[in-house]
Coordinates of C-alpha atoms and ligand atoms in Angstrom, one line a residue:
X8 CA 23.4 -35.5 33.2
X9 CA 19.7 -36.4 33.2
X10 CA 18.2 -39.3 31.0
X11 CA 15.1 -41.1 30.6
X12 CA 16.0 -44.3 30.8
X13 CA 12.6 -45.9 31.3
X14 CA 14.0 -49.3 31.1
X15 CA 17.2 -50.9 31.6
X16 CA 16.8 -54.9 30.6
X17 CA 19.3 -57.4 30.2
X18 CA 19.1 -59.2 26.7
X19 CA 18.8 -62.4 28.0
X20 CA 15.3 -61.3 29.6
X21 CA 14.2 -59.4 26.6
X22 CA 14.9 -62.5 24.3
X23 CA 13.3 -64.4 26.4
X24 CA 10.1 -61.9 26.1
X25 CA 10.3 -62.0 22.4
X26 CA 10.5 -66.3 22.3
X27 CA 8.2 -67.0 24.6
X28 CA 4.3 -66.8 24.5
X29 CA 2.8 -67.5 27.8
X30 CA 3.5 -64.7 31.0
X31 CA 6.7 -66.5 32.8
X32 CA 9.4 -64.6 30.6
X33 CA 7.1 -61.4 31.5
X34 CA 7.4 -62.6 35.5
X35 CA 11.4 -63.2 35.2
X36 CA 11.7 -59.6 33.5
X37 CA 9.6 -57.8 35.9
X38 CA 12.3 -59.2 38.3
X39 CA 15.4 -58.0 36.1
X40 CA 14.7 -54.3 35.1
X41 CA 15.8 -51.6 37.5
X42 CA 13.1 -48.7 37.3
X43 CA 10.4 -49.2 35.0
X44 CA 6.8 -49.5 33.8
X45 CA 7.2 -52.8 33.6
X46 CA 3.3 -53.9 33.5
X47 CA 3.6 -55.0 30.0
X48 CA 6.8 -55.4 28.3
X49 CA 6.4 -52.8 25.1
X50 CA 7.4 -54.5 21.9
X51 CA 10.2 -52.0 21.2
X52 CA 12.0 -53.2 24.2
X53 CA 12.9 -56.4 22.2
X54 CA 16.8 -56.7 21.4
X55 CA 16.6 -55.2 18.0
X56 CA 18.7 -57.8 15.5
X57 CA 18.8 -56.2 11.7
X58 CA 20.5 -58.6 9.9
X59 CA 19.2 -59.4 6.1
X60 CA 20.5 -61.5 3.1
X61 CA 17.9 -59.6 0.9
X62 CA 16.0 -63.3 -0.2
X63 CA 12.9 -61.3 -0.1
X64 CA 11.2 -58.1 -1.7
X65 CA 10.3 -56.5 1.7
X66 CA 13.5 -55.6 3.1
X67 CA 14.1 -53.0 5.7
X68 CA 16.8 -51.0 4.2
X69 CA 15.9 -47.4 3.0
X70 CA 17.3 -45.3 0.1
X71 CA 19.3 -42.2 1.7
X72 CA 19.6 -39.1 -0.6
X73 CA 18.9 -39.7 -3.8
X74 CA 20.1 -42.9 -4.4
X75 CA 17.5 -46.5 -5.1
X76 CA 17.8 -49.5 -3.7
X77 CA 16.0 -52.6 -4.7
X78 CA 16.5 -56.4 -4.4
X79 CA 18.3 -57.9 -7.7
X80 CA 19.2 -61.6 -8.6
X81 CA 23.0 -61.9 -8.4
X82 CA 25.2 -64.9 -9.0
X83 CA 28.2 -63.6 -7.2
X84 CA 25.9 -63.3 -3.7
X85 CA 25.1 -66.1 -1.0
X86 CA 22.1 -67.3 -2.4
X87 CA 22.0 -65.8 -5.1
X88 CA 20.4 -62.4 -4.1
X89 CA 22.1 -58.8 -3.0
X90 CA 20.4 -55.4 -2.5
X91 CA 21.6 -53.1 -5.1
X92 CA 22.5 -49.1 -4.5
X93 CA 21.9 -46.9 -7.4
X94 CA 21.3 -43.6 -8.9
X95 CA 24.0 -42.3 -6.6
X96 CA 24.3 -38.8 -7.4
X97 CA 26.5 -38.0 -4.1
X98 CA 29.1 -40.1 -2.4
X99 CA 27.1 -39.8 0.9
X100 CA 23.9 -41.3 -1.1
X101 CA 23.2 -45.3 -0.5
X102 CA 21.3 -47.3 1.8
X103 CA 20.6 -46.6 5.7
X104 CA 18.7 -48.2 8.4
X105 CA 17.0 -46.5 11.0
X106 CA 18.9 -47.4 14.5
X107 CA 17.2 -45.6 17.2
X108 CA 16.5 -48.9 19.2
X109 CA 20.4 -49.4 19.6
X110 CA 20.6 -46.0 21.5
X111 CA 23.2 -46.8 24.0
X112 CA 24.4 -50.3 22.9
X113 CA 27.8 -51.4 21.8
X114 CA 27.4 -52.6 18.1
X115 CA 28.5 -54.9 15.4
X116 CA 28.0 -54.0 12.1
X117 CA 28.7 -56.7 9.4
X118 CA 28.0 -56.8 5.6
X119 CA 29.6 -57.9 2.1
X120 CA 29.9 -55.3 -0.8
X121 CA 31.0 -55.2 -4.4
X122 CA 31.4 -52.2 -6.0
X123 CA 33.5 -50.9 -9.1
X124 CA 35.0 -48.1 -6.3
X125 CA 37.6 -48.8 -4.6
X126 CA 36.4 -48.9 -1.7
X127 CA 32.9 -49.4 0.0
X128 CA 32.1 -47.7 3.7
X129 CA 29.4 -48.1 6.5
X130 CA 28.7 -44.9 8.6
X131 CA 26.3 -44.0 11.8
X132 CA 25.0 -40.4 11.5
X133 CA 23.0 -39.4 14.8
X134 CA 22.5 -36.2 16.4
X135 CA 23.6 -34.9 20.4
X136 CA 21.5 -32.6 21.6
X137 CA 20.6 -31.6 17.7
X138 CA 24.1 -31.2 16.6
X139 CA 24.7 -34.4 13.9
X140 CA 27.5 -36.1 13.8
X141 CA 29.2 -38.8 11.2
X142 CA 30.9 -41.2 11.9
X143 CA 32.6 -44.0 10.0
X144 CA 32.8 -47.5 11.2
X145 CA 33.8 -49.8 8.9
X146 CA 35.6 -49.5 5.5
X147 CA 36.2 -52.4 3.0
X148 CA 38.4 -52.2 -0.4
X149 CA 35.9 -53.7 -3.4
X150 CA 35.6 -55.2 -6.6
X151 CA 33.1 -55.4 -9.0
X152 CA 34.1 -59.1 -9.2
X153 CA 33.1 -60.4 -6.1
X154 CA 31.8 -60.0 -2.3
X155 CA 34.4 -58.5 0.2
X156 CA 32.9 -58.7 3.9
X157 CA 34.2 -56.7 6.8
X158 CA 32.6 -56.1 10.3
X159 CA 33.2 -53.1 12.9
X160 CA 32.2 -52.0 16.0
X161 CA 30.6 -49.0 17.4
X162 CA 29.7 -47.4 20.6
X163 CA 26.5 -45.6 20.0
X164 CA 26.0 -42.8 22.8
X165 CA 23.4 -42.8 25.1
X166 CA 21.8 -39.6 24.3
X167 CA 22.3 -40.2 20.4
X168 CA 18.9 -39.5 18.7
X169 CA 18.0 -39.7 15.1
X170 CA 20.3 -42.6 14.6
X171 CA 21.1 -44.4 11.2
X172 CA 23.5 -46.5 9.9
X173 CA 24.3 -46.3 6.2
X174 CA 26.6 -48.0 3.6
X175 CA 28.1 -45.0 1.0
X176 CA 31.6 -45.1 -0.7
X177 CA 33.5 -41.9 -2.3
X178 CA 32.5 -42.3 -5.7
X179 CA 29.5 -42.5 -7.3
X180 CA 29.2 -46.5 -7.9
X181 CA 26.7 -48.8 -7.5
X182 CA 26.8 -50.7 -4.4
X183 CA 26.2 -54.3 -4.1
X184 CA 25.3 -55.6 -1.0
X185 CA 25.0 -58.8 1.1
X186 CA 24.4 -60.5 4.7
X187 CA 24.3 -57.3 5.9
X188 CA 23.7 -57.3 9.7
X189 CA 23.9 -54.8 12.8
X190 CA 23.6 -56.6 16.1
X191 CA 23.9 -55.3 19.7
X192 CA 27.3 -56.9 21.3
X193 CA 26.5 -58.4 25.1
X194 CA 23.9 -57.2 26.9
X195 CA 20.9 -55.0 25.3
X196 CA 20.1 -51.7 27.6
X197 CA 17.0 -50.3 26.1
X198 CA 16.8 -46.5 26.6
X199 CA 13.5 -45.6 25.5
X200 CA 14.1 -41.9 25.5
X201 CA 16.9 -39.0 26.0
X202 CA 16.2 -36.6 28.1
X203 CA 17.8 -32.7 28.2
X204 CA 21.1 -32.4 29.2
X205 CA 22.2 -31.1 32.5
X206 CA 24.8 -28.8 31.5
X207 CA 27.6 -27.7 33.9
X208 CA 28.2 -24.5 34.8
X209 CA 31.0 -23.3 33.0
X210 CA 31.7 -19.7 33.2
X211 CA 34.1 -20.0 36.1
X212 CA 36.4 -22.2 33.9
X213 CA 39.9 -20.9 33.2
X214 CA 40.2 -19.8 29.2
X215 CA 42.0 -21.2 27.0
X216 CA 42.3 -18.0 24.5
X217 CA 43.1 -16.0 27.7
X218 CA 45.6 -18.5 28.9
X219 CA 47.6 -18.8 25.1
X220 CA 46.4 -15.5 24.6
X221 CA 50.3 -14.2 23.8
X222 CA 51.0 -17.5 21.8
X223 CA 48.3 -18.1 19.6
X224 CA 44.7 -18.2 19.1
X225 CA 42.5 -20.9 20.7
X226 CA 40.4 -22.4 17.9
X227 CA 37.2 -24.7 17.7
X228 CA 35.2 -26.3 15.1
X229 CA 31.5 -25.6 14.8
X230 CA 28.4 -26.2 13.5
X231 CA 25.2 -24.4 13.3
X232 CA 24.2 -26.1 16.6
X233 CA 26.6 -25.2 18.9
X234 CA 26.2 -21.9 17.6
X235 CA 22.6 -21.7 18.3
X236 CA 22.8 -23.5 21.9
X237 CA 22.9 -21.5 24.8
X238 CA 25.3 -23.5 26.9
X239 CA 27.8 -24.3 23.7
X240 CA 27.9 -21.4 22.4
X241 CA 28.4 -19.1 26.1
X242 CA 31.5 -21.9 26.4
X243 CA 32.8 -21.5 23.2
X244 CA 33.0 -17.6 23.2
X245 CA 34.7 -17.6 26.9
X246 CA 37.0 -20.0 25.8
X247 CA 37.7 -19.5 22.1
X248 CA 38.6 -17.0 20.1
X249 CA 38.7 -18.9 16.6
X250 CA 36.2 -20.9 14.8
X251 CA 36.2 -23.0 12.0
X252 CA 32.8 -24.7 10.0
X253 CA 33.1 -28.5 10.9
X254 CA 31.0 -28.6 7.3
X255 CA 29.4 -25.9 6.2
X256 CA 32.0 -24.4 4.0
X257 CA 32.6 -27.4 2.2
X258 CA 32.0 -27.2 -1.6
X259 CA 29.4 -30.1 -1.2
X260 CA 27.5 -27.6 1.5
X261 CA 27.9 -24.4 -1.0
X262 CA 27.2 -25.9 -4.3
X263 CA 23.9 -25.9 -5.1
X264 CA 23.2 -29.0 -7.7
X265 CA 19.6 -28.6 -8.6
X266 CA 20.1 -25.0 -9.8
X267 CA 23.6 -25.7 -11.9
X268 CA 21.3 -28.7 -13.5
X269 CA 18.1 -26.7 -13.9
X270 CA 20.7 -24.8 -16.5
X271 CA 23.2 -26.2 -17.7
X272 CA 24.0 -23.6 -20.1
X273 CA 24.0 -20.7 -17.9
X274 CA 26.4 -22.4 -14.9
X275 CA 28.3 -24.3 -17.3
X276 CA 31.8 -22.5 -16.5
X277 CA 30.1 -20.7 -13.1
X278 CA 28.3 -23.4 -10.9
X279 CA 25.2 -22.1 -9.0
X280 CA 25.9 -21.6 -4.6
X281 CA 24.3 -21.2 -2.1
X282 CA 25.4 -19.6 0.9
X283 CA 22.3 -19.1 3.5
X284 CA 22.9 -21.9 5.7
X285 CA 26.4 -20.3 6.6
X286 CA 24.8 -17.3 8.8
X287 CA 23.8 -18.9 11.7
X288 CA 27.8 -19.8 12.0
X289 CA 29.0 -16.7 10.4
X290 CA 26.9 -14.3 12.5
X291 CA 28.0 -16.0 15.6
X292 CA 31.2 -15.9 14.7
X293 CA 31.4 -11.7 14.0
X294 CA 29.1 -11.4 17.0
X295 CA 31.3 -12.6 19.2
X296 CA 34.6 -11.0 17.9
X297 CA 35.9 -14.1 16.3
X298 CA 37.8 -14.8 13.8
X299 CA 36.8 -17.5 11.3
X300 CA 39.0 -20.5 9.1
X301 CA 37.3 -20.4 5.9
X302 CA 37.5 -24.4 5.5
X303 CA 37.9 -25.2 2.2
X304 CA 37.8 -24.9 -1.1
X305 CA 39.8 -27.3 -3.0
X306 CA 38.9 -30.6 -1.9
X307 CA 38.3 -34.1 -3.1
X308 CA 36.3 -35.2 -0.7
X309 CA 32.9 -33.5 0.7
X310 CA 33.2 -31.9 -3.3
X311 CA 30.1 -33.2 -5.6
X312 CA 31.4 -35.7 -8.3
X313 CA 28.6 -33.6 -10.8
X314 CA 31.4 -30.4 -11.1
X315 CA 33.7 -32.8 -12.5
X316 CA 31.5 -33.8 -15.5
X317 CA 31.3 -31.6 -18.7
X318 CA 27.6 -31.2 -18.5
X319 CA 27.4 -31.5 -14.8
X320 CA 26.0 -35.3 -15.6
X321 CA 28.3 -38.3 -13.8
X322 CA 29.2 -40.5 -15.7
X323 CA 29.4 -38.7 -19.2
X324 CA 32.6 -36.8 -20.4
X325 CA 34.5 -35.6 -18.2
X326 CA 34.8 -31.7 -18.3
X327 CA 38.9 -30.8 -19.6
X328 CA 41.5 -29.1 -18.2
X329 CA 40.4 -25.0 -19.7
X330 CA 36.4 -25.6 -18.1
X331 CA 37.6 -26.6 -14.9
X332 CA 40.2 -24.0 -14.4
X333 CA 37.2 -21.9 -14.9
X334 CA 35.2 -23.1 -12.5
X335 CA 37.8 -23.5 -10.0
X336 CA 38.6 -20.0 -10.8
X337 CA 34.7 -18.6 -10.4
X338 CA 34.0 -21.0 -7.2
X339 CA 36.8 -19.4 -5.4
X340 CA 36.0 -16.1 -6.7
X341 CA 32.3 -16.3 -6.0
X342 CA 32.9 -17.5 -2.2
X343 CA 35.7 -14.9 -1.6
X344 CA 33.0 -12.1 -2.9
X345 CA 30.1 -13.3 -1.1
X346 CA 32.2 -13.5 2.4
X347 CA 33.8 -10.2 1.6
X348 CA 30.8 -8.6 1.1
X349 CA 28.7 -10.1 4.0
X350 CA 31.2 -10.4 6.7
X351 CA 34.0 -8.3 5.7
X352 CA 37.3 -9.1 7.6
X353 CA 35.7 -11.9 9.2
X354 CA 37.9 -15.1 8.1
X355 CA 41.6 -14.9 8.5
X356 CA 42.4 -17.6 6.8
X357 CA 41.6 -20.6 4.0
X358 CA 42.4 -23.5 3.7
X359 CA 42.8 -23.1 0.0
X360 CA 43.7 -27.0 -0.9
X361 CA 43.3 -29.7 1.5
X362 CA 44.6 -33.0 1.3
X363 CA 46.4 -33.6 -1.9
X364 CA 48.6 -36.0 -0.9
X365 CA 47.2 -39.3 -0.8
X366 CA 48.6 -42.6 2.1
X367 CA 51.6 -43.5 -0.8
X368 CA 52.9 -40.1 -0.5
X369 CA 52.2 -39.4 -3.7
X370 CA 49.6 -36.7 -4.9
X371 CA 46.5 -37.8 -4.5
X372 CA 45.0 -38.5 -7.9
X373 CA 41.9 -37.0 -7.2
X374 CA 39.5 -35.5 -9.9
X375 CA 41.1 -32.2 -9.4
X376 CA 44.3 -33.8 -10.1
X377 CA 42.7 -36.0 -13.4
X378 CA 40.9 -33.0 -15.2
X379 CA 43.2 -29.8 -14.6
X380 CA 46.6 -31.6 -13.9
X381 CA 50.0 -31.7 -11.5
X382 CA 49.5 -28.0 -11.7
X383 CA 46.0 -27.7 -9.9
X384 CA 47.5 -26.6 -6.6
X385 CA 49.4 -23.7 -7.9
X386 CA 46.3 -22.8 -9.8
X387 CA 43.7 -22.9 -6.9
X388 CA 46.6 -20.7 -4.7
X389 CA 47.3 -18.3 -7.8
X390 CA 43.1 -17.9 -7.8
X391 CA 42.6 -17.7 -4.6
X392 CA 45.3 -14.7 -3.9
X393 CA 43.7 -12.8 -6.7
X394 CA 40.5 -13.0 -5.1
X395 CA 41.5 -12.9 -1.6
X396 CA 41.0 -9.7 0.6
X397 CA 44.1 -8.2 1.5
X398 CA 45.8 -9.8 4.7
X399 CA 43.4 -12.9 4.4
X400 CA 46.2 -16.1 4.9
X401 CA 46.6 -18.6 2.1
X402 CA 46.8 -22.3 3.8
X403 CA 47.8 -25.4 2.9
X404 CA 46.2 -28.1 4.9
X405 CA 46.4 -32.6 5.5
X406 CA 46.1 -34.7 8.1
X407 CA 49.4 -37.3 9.2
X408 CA 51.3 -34.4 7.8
X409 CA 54.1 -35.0 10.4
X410 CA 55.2 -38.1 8.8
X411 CA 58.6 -37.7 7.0
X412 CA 57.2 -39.2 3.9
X413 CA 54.1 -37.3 3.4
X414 CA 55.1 -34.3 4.5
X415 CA 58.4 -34.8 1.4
X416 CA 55.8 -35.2 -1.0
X417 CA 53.5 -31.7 0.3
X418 CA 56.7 -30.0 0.6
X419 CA 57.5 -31.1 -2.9
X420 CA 54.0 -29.4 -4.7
X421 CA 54.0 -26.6 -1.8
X422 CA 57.9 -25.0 -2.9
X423 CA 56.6 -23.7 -6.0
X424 CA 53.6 -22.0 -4.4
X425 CA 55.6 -20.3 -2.0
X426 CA 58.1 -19.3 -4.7
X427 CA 55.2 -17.4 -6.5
X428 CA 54.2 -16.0 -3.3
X429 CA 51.3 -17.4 -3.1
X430 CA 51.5 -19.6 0.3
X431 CA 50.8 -18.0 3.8
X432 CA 51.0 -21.3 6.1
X433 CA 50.4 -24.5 6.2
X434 CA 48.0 -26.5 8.4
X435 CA 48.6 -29.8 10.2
X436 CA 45.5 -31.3 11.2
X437 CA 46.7 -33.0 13.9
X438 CA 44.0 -36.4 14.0
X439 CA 46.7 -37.9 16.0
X440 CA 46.6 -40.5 19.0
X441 CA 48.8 -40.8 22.1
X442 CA 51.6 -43.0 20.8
X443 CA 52.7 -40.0 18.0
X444 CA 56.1 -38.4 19.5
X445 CA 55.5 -35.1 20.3
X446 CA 59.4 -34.7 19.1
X447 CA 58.6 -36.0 15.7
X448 CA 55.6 -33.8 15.5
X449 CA 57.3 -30.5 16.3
X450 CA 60.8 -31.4 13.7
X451 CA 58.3 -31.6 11.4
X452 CA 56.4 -28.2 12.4
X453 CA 59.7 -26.9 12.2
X454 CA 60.6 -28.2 8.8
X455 CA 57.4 -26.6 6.7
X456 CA 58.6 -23.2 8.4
X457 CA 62.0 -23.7 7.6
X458 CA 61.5 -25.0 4.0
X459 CA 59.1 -22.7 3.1
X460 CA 59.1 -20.2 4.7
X461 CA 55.2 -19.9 6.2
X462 CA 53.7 -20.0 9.6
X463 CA 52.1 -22.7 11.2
X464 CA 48.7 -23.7 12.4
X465 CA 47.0 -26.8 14.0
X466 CA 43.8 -26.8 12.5
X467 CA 42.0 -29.9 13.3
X468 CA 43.4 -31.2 16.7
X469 CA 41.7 -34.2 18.4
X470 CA 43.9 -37.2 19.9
X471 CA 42.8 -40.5 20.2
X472 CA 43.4 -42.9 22.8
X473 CA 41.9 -46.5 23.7
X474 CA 39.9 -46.5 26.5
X475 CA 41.5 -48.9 29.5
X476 CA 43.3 -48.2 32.5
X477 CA 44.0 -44.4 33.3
X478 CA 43.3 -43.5 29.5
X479 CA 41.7 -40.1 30.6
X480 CA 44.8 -39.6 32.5
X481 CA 47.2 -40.5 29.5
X482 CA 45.3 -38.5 27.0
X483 CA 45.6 -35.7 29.2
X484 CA 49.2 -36.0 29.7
X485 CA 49.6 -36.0 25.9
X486 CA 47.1 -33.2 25.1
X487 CA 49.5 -31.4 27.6
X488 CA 52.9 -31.7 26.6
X489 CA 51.7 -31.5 23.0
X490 CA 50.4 -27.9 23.7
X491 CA 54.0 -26.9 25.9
X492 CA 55.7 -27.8 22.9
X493 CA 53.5 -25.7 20.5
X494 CA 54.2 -23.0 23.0
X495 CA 57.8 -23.8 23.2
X496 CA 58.3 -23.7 19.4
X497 CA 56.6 -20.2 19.0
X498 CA 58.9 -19.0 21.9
X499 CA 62.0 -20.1 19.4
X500 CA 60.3 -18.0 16.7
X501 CA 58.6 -20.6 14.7
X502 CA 55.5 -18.9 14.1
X503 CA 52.5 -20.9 15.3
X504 CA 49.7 -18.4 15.2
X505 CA 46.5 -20.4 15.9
X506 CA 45.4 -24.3 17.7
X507 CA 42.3 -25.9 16.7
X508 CA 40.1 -28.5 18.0
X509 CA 38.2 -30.3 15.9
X510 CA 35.1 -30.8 17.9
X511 CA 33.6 -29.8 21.6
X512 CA 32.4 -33.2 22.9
X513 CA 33.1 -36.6 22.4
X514 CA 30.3 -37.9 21.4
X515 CA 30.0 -35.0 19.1
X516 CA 32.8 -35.8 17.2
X517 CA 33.3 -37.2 13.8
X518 CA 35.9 -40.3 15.2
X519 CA 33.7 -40.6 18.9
X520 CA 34.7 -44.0 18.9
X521 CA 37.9 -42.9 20.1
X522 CA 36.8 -40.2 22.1
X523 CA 39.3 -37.7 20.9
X524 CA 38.6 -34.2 22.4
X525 CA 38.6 -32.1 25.8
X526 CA 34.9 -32.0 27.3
X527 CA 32.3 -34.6 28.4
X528 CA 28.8 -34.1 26.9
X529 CA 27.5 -31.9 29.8
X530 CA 30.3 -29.7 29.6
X531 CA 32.6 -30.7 32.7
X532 CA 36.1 -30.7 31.3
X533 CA 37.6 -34.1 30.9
X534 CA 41.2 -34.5 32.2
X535 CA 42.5 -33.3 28.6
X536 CA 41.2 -29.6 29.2
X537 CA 42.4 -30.1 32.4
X538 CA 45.8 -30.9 31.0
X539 CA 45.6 -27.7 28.5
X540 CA 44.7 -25.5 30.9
X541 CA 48.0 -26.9 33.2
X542 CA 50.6 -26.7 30.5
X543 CA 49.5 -22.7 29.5
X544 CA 49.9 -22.0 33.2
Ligands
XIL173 C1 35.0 -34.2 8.9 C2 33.8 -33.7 9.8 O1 34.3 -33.6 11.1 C3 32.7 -34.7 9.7 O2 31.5 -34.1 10.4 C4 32.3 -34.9 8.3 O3 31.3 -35.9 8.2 C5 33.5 -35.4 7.5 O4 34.5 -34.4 7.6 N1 39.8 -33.7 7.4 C6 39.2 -32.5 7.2 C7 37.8 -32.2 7.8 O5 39.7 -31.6 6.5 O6 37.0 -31.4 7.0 C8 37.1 -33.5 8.1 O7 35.9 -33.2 8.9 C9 38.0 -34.4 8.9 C10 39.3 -34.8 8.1

């Protein structure tokens, strides 16, 4: 793989640059850095430090969607002063600071919130090679009382561009924050640049959907990127034969607020869509004899908080049980019609509710749950078969699924949607790391075929493991016997009919800190294909 790195400069060096005035820190740098233009140290090469307790008016943190941020007098704050995040009209909306200058750094990101949510989160969005990814890095449980601090730590790839760190939560609450700070941890590298990727060869690679071709299909998730990129997209299509929409098909990506709001009236029990930004995916997809899981439509996450309210305004009344119905009803309607009718026979399967089980094992009380009731599951299947093609597969799907708990409470709301007939299979994420029994796992598998009588996929596969000693190695090993024993329980007639991963490269994916998935960023195969490829053969 190919970068620009124009500089390479230790921090103590750089710090030096940035304290002292006269041209010996410049002499002792010149000395330090590997392969540069060295002839005057370039003010970006300074270790860049954000840390602010928002005492001032000029402050360095920018609004992200359409939230506001501004500097307000607070009592409950270290000095008396927090930066307040408001006007939130999306969970994702909040604060962000632009963090291009820690390109290749390891990070510490530190910050107190208070918040009548439950919980306040800070994120890094960046993109590979154009293709963005989110990732979370630290998460805090708040009050509207007082300051809760927490501090995590992030590896930010050396070929991430576009990169900002942002504080959101999953509601729609203001945000108080304070002695909020993102600092490099060590040494700075300063990597001025990224340069193209040298991307491996890989159409001589063994295939995966060839290899489990008589078990199941071999699955990926995608976004318009990897669609679009010549050396994704030709390894995707050799290797896979399923793909899912790492976002697009989210209700957040297909509902379109400013058109429901521009009339209330007229989208009051039908909200406006949008569906445009799904061809680039969609086309790929049919092009390249595909099939596609149509990921999903009853969510409570990546789902607008707006659709909830009456008059599509947060905050006011809530809409009741009879509106919602409705436009649960239309929204899976209206995104069964449009796919029927623009890529007919395309996706095999939805997941038609995803996680509503929350960590207690209870269902999750989500605002699904709140304005339609216990019963909103049944209702979202019962829609979703009316308006389903023939053939198309009904799926329930959750992560940590294999746990005995959880999976007592989803068995418990899935019985009576498989009772009506309205339940095809369920899904098992499958965010799991290396120290999940692979025996546990598969009992479990087992059970939701047993119980209800359904087949089985793995829909969003990705295994973490902490990097140390041989952890390539161990992944591997795991990613291997995990894949025997998928192919050991469809040879016992437990019907697993497709395995997903949830991502193509590491840095790519949505938990990179733990870098979960089979293929390095220039497309060699890590040890984990390796392993896949092994336990097929
Ligand atoms: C994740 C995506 O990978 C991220 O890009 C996005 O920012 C958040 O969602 N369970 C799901 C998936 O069902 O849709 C989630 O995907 C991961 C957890």
């Amino acid at each position: 793989m190919k970068r620009k790195i124009l500089a390479f400069v230790s921090a103590c060096a750089v710090v030096l640059s940035a304290c002292s005035s006269n041209g010996a820190a410049d002499k002792e740098i010149t000395e330090t850095a590997s392969e540069a233009v060295m002839s005057n140290i370039a003010e970006e090469m300074v270790m860049p430090d954000i840390s602010d307790n928002f005492l001032q008016e000029l402050y360095i943190a920018k609004k992200r969607g359409k939230a506001l941020v501004k500097r307000v007098e607070d009592t409950a704050a270290t000095d008396g002063s927090a930066l307040l995040i408001y006007n939130r009209i999306e969970s994702w909306n909040g604060a962000e600071y632009d963090c291009e200058k820690f390109r290749g750094n390891d990070i510490n990101v530190k910050g107190s919130f208070r918040s009548a949510g439950a919980s306040v989160r800070v994120s890094i969005q960046y993109d590979i090679n154009g293709n963005t990814s989110y990732n979370s890095i630290c998460t805090v449980k708040t009050n509207n009382d007082s300051y809760s601090e927490v501090n995590g730590d992030f590896t930010v790839p050396d070929n991430a561009e576009k990169i900002i760190v942002y504080i959101e939560s999953d509601t729609l609450d203001d945000i108080y924050t304070d002695n909020f700070s993102i600092r490099t941890i060590g040494e700075y590298k300063y990597i001025a640049e990224v340069g193209d990727i040298d991307f491996a060869d890989t159409s001589a690679y063994p295939s995966l959907k060839e290899l489990y071709g008589d078990y199941f299909r071999m699955g990926i998730a995608i976004s318009p990127t990897i669609a679009a990129n010549k050396d994704y997209s030709a390894f995707v299509c050799r290797q896979f034969n399923s793909v899912t929409m790492e976002n697009n098909f989210k209700p957040e990506a297909v509902l379109d607020h400013n058109k429901t709001v521009s009339d209330v009236e007229k989208y009051m029990e039908s909200p406006a869509l949008s569906f445009e930004h799904l061809r680039t995916e969609l086309d790929f997809a049919r092009d390249n004899g595909m099939t596609v899981r149509g990921h999903t439509l009853v969510w409570h996450s990546q789902t607008p908080e707006w659709l909830f309210y009456k008059n599509y305004a947060v905050g006011d009344e809530l809409a009741d049980r009879e509106l919602m119905l409705k436009r649960m009803e239309n929204y899976i309607k209206s995104v069964m019609e449009w796919s029927n009718e623009n890529y007919p026979g395309l996706i095999s399967s939805w997941d038609v509710v995803n996680e509503a089980a929350d960590d207690n094992n209870k269902m999750r009380e989500s605002l699904w749950y709140k304005t339609i009731g216990e019963d909103y599951i049944e209702q979202a299947f019962a829609f979703a078969r009316k308006y389903a093609p023939e053939g198309t597969k009904l799926f329930y799907n959750d992560y940590n699924s294999y746990m005995p708990s959880k999976q007592n409470c989803i068995l418990g709301f899935l019985k009576p949607v498989a009772e009506q007939g309205n339940l095809d299979g369920v899904g098992m994420q499958s965010h799991i790391n290396t120290e999940i029994g692979v025996g546990t796992f598969m009992s479990a598998l087992e059970k939701y075929h047993s119980e209800l009588g359904v087949e089985i996929q793995i829909t969003e596969l990705d295994v973490a493991v902490k990097k140390g000693d041989g952890w390539e190695e161990k992944q591997g090993d795991y990613y291997g016997s995990f894949l025997s024993a998928l192919v050991d329980e469809q040879k016992k007639g437990v019907p697993v009919t497709s395995v997903t991963v949830w991502g193509l490269t590491d840095s790519m994916s949505w938990k990179a800190a733990d870098h979960p998935l089979l293929m390095n960023d220039d497309l060699t195969p890590k040890p984990a294909f390796e392993a896949v490829v092994k336990a097929a053969e």
